[in-house]
mmCIF file of C-alpha atoms in Angstrom:
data_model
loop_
_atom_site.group_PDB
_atom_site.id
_atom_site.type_symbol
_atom_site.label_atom_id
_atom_site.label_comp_id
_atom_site.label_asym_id
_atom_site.label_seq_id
_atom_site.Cartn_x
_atom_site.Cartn_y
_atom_site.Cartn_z
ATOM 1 C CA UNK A 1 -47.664 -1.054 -35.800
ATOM 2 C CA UNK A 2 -50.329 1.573 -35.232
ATOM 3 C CA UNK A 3 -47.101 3.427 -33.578
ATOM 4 C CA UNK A 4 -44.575 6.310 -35.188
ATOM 5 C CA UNK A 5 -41.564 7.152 -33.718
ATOM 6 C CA UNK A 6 -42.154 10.499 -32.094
ATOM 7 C CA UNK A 7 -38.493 11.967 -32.926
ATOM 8 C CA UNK A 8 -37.092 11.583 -29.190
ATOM 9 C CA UNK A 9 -34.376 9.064 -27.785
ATOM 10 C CA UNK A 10 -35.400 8.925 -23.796
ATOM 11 C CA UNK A 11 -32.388 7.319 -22.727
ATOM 12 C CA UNK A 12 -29.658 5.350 -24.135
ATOM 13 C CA UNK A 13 -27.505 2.715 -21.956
ATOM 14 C CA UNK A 14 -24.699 0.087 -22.564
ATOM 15 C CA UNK A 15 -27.597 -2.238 -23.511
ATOM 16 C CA UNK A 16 -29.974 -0.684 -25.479
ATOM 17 C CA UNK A 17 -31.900 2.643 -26.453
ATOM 18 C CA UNK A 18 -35.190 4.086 -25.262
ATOM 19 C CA UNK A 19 -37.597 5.650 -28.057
ATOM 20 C CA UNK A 20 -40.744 7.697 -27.725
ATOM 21 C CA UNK A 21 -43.481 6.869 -29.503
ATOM 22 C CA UNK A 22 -46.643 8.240 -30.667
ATOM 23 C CA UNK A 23 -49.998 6.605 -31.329
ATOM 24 C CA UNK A 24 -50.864 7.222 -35.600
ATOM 25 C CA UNK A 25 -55.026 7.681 -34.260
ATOM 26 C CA UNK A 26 -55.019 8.730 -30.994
ATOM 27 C CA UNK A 27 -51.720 10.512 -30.876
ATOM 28 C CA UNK A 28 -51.343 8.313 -27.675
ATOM 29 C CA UNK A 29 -47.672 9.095 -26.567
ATOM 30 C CA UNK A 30 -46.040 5.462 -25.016
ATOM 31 C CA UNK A 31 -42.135 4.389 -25.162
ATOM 32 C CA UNK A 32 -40.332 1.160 -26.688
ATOM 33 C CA UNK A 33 -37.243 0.020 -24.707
ATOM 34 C CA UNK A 34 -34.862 -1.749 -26.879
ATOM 35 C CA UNK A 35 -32.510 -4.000 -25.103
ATOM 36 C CA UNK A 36 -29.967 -6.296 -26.593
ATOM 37 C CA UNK A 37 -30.124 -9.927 -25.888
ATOM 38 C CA UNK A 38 -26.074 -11.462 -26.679
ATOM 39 C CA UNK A 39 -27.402 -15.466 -26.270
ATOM 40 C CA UNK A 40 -29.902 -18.094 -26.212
ATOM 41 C CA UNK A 41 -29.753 -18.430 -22.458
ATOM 42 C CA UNK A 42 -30.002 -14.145 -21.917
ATOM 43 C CA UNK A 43 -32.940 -14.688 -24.615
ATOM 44 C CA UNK A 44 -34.990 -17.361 -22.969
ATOM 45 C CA UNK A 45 -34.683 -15.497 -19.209
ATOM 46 C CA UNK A 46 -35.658 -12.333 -21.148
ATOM 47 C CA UNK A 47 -39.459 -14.308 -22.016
ATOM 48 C CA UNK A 48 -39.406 -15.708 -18.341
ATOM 49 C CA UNK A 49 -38.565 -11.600 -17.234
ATOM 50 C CA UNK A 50 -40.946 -10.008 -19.448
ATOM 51 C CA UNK A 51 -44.137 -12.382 -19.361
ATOM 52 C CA UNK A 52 -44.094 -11.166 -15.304
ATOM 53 C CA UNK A 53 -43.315 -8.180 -16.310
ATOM 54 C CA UNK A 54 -46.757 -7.585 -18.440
ATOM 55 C CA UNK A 55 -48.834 -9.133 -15.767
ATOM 56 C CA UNK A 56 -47.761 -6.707 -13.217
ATOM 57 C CA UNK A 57 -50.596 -3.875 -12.631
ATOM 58 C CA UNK A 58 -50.132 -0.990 -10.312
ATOM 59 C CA UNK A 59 -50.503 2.548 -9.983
ATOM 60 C CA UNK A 60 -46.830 2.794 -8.574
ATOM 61 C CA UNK A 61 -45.315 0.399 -11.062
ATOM 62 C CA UNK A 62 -44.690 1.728 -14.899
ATOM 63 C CA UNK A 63 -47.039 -0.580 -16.767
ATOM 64 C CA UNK A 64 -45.314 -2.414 -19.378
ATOM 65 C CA UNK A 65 -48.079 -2.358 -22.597
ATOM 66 C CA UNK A 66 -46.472 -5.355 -24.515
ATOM 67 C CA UNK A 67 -43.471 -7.183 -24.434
ATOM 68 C CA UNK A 68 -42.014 -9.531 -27.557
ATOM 69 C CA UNK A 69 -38.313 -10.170 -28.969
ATOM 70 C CA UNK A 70 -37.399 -9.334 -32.207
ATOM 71 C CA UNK A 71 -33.947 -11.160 -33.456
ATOM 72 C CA UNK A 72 -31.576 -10.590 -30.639
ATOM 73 C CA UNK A 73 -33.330 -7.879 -29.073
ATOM 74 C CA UNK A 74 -36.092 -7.385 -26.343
ATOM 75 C CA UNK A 75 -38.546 -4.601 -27.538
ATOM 76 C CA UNK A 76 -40.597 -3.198 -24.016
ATOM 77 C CA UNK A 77 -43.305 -0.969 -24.414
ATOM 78 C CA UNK A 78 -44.158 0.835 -21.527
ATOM 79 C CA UNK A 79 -46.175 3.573 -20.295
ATOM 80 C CA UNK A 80 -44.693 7.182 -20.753
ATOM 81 C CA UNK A 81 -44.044 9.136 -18.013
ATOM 82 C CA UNK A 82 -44.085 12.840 -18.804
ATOM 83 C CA UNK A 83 -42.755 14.508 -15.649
ATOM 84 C CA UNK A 84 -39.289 12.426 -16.032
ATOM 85 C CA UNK A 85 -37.599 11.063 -13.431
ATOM 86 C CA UNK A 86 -36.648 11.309 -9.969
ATOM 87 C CA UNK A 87 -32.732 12.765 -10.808
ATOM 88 C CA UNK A 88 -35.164 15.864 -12.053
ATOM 89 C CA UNK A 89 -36.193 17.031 -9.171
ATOM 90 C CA UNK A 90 -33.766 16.541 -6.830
ATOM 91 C CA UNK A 91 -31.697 19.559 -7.124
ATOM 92 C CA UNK A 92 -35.471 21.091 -5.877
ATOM 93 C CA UNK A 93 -36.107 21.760 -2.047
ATOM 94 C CA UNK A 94 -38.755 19.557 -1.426
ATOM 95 C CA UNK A 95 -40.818 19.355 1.483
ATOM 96 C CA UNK A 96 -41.647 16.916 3.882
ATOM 97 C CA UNK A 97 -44.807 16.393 3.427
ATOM 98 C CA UNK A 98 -43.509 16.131 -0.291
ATOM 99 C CA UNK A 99 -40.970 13.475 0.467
ATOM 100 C CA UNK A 100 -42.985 11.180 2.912
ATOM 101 C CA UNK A 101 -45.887 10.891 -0.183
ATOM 102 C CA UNK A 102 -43.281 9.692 -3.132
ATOM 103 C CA UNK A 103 -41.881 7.088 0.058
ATOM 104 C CA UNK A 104 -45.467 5.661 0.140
ATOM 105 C CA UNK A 105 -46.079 5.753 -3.067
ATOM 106 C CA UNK A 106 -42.739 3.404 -4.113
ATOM 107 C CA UNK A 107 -43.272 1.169 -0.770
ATOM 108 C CA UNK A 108 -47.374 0.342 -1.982
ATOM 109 C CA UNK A 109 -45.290 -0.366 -5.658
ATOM 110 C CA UNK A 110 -42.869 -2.180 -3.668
ATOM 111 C CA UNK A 111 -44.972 -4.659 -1.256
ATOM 112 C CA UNK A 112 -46.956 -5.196 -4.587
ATOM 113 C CA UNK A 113 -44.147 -6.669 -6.169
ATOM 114 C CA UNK A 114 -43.008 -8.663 -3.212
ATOM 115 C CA UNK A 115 -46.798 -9.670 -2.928
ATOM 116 C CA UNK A 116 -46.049 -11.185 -6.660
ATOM 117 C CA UNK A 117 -42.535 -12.643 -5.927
ATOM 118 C CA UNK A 118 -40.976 -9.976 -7.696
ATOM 119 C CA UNK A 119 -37.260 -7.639 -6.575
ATOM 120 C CA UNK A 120 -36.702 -4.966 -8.348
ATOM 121 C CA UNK A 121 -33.033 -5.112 -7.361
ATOM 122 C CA UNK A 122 -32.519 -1.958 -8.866
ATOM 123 C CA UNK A 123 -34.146 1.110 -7.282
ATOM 124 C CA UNK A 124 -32.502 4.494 -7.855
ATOM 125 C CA UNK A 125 -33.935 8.214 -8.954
ATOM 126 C CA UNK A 126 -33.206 7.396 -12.805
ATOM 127 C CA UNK A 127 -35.708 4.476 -12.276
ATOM 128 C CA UNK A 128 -38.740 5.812 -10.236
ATOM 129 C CA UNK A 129 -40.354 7.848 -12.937
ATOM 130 C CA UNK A 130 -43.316 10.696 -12.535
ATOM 131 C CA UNK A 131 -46.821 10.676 -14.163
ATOM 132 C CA UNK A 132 -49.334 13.437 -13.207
ATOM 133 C CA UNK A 133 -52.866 11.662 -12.887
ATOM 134 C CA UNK A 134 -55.660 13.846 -11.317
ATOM 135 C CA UNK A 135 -53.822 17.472 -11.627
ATOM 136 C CA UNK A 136 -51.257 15.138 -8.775
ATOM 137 C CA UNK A 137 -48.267 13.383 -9.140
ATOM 138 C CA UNK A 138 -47.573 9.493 -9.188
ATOM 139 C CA UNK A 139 -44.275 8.203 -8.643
ATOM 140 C CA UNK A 140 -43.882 4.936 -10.323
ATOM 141 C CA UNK A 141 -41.240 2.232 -10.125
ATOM 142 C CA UNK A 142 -39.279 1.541 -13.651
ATOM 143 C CA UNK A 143 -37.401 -1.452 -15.162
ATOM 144 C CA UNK A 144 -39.050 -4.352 -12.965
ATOM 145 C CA UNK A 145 -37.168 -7.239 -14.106
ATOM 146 C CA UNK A 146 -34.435 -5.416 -16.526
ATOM 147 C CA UNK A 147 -32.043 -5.803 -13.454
ATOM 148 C CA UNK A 148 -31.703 -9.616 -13.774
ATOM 149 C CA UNK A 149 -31.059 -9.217 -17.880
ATOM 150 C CA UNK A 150 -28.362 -6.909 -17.433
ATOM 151 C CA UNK A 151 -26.736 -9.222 -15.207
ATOM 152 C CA UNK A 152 -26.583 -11.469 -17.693
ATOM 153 C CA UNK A 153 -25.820 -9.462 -20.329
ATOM 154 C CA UNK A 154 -22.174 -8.456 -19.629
ATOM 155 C CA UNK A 155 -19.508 -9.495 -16.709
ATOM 156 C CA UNK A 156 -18.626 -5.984 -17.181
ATOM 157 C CA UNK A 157 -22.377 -4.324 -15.918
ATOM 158 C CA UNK A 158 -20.641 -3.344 -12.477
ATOM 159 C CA UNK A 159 -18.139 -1.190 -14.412
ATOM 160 C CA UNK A 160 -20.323 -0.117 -16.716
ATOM 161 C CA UNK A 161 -22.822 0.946 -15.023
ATOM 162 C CA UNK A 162 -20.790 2.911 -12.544
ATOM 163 C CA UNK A 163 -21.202 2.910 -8.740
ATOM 164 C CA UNK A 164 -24.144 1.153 -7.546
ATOM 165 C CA UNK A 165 -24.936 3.739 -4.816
ATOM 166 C CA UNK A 166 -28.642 2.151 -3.869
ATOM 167 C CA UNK A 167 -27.087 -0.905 -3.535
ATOM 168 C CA UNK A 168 -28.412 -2.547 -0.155
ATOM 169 C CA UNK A 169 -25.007 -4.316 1.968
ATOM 170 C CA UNK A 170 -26.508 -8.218 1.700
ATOM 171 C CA UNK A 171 -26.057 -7.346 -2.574
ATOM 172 C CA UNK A 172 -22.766 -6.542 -2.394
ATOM 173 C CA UNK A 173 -21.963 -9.558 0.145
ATOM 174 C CA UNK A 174 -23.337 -11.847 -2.563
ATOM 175 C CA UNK A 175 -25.567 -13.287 0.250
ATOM 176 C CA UNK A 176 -29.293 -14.379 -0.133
ATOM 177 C CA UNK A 177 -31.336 -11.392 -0.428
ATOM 178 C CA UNK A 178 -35.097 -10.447 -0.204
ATOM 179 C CA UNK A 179 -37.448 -7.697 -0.559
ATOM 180 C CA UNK A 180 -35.977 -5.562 2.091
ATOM 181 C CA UNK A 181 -33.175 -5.192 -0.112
ATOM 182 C CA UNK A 182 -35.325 -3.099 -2.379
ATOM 183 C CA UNK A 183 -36.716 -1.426 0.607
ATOM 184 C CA UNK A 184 -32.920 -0.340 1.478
ATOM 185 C CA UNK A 185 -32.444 1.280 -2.057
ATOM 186 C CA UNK A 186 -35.627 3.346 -1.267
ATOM 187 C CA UNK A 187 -34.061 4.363 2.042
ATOM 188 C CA UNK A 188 -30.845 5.239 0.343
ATOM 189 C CA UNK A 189 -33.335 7.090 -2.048
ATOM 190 C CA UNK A 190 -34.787 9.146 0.846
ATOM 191 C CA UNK A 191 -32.009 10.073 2.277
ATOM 192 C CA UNK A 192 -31.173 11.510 -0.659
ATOM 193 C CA UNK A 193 -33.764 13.552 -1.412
ATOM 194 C CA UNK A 194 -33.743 14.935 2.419
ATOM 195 C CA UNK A 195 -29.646 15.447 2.475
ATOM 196 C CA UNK A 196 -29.160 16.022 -1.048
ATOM 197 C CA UNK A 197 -25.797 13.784 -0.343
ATOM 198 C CA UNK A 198 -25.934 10.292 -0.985
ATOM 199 C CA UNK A 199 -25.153 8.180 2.965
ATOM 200 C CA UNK A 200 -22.726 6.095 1.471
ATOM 201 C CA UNK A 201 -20.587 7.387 -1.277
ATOM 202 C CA UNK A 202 -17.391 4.951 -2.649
ATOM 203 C CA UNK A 203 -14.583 5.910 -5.357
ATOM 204 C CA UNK A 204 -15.128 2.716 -6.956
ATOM 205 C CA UNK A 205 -16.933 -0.477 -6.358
ATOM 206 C CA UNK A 206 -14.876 -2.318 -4.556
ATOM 207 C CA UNK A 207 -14.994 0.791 -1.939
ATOM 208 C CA UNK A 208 -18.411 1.449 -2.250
ATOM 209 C CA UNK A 209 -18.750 -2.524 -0.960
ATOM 210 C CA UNK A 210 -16.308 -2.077 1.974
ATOM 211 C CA UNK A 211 -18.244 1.782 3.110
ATOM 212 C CA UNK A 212 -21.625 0.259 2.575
ATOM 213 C CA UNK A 213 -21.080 -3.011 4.533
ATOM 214 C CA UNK A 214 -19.268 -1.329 6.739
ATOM 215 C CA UNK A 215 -22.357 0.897 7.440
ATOM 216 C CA UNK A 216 -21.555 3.759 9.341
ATOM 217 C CA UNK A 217 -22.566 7.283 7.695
ATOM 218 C CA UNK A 218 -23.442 10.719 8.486
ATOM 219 C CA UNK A 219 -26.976 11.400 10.237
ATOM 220 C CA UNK A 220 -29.155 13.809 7.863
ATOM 221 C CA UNK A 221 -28.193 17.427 8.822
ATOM 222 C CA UNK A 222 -30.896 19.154 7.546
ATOM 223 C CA UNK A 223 -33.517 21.214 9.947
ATOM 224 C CA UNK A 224 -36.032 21.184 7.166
ATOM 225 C CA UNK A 225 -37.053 17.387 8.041
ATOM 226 C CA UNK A 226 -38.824 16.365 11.469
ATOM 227 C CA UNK A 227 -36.689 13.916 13.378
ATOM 228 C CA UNK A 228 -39.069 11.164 12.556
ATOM 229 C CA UNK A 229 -38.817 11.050 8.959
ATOM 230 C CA UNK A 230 -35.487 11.024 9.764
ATOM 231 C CA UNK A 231 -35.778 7.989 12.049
ATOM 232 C CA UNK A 232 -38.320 6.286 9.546
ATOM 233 C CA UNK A 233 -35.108 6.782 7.150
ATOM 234 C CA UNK A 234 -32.587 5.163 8.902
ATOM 235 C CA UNK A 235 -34.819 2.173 10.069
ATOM 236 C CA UNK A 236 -35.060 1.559 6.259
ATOM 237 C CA UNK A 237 -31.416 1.659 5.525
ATOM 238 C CA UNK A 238 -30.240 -0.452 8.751
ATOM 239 C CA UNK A 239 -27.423 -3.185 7.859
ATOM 240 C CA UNK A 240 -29.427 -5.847 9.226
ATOM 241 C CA UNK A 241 -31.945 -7.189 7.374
ATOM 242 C CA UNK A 242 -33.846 -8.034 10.770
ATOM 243 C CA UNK A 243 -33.996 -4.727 12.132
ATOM 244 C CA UNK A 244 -34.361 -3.460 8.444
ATOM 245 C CA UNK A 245 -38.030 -2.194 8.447
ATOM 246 C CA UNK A 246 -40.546 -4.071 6.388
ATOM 247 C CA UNK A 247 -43.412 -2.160 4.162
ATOM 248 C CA UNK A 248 -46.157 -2.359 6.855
ATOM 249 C CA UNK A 249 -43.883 -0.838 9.748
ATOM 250 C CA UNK A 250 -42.790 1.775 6.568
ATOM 251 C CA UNK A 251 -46.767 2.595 6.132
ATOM 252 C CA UNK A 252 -48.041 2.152 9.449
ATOM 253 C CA UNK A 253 -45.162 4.631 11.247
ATOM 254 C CA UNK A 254 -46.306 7.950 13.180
ATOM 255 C CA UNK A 255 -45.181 10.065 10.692
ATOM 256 C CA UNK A 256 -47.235 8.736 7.703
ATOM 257 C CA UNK A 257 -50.116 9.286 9.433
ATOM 258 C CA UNK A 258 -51.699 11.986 7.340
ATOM 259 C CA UNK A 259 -49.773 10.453 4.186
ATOM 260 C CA UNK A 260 -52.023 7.277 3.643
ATOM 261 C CA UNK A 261 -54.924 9.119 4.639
ATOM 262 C CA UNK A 262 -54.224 11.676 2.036
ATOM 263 C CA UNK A 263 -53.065 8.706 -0.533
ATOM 264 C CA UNK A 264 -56.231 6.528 -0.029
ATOM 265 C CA UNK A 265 -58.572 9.279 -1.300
ATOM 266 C CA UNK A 266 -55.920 10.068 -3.975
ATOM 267 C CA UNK A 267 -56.777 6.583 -5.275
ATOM 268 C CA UNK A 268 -60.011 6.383 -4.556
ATOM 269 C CA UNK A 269 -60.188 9.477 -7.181
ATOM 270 C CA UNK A 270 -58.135 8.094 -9.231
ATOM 271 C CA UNK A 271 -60.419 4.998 -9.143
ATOM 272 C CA UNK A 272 -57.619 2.357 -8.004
ATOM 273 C CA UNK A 273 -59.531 0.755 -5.828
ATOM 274 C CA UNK A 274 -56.665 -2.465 -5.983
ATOM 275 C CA UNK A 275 -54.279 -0.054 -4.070
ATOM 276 C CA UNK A 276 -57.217 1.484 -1.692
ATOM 277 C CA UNK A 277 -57.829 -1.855 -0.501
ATOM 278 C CA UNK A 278 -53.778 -2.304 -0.554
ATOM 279 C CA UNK A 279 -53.744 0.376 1.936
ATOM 280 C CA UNK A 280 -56.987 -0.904 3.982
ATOM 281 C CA UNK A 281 -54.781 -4.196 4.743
ATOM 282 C CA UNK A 282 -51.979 -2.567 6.593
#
């Protein structure tokens, strides 16, 4: 490989590590996700997972380079992101106008996927990752895919992995769910970044699944937010998936008014015209 390990272990989980890498010529910096594979059956929905992964292309998605498995692992490379990830700035006060530009940002990622039959399932500050681009910064959408793997991998992922806090009510009811399940994590997301609280917020699983279905919490207290991003918050965090608002009611609402406008010539100078046209549909 034309790639050396650049020293640093990103992240390291119950099912595998995340290494940066650096390009030997052009000192190109990328990652490799390592994630282990325990069976034949985990192995052959890791191929299905990760040829969609490589064919997804977005500015708000973290482009996966090239995907392969090696023995009983999957080995990801993806695009490095060098501002982090979301958990980093949210002890930061962050402004409105701030807050309503990473939302539209992670919704275009998000119809984009649903455009290309694809849930996240997974949505959360550790997996929405920054890249400047154009002195700016884009907020990208992380492990597309990884979420169905990791199911498979271990009975024990709910344990493991802690309290799923973004975790939208029709999950945890085990009933059918759809894209506006990712759109509820990304509501949960908001909220978070506004409140600095998280809306729903269990001891343990099983509680988290009886608050969150339940689904009464605490309006956002903070003055620093208009009352419509508010509102646009709660719409995408409503229990039912009907009233549940979908990406174009998301984009198209009052308060992201000046938002898209601002976004489309972000991409037109960043010369995705795929996502300026994205935004010329809605």
């Amino acid at each position: 490989s034309n790639y050396v390990q650049d020293g640093e272990v990103l992240g390291k989980g119950a099912q595998g590590v995340v290494i940066k890498l650096k390009h030997k010529e052009s000192g190109k910096i990328c990652c490799l996700k390592q994630v282990f594979l325990k069976d034949s059956s985990t192995m052959q929905l890791a191929q299905v997972e990760m040829d969609i992964m490589t064919k997804l292309k977005h500015q708000n998605l973290i482009q996966c380079v090239s995907a392969k498995i090696h023995r009983n692992h999957a080995l990801i490379q993806m695009e490095y992101a060098d501002k982090g990830d979301l958990d980093s700035i949210l002890k930061t006060s962050l402004s409105e106008k701030l807050l309503l530009n990473i939302v539209a940002q992670l919704t275009l990622g998000c119809h984009y996927l649903y455009k290309n039959r694809v849930i996240h399932r997974d949505i959360k500050p550790k997996n929405i990752l920054i890249v400047t681009k154009a002195g700016q910064p884009l907020f990208k959408l992380a492990d597309m895919g990884l979420s169905k793997l990791l199911d498979k991998t271990d009975d024990q992922t709910a344990t493991q992995l802690g309290t799923p806090y973004f975790m939208s009510p029709e999950c945890f009811s085990g009933i059918p769910y759809d894209y506006k399940s990712d759109i509820y994590s990304l509501g949960i997301v908001f909220y978070y970044l506004m409140e600095k609280v998280l809306p729903f917020k269990g001891r343990s699983y099983e509680n988290q699944k009886k608050i969150v279905v339940l689904g009464t919490y605490d309006k956002i207290k903070s003055s620093y937010f208009s009352d419509e991003a508010k509102e646009l918050c709660y719409n995408m965090i409503q229990k039912s998936t009907t009233k549940r608002f979908n990406h174009q009611q998301i984009l198209t609402s009052n308060v992201m008014k000046q938002t898209m406008v601002e976004l489309r010539q972000y991409y037109a100078l960043i010369g995705a015209d795929d996502v300026v046209l994205q935004i010329t549909d809605f």
